[in-house]
Amino acid sequence: MKILVLNGSPRPNGNTAAMVNAFAEGAKGNGHGQFHDRDERASDIGEDL
């Protein structure tokens, strides 16, 4: 099974990030694929929030 996890929260260390990380760790522990962690923010590509 392939799983895609997206986190759209503007807080990289907030509650949503903690939930997403816990979910991803659980999926990894059950043998589900590769995970890539990328942090791209609108301000990084020249857009104002």
CSV table of N, CA and C in Angstrom, one decimal, residues 5 14 29 38 41:
chain,number,residue,atom,x,y,z
A,5,VAL,N,1.5,11.4,2.9
A,5,VAL,CA,1.2,12.2,4.1
A,5,VAL,C,1.6,13.7,3.8
A,14,GLY,N,4.6,22.2,15.4
A,14,GLY,CA,3.3,22.3,16.1
A,14,GLY,C,2.6,20.9,16.3
A,29,GLY,N,6.9,1.6,10.7
A,29,GLY,CA,7.0,0.4,11.6
A,29,GLY,C,6.2,-0.8,11.1
A,38,ARG,N,10.1,16.9,3.2
A,38,ARG,CA,10.5,18.1,2.6
A,38,ARG,C,9.7,19.3,3.2
A,41,ARG,N,7.9,26.2,1.9
A,41,ARG,CA,7.0,27.2,2.4
A,41,ARG,C,6.8,28.2,1.3
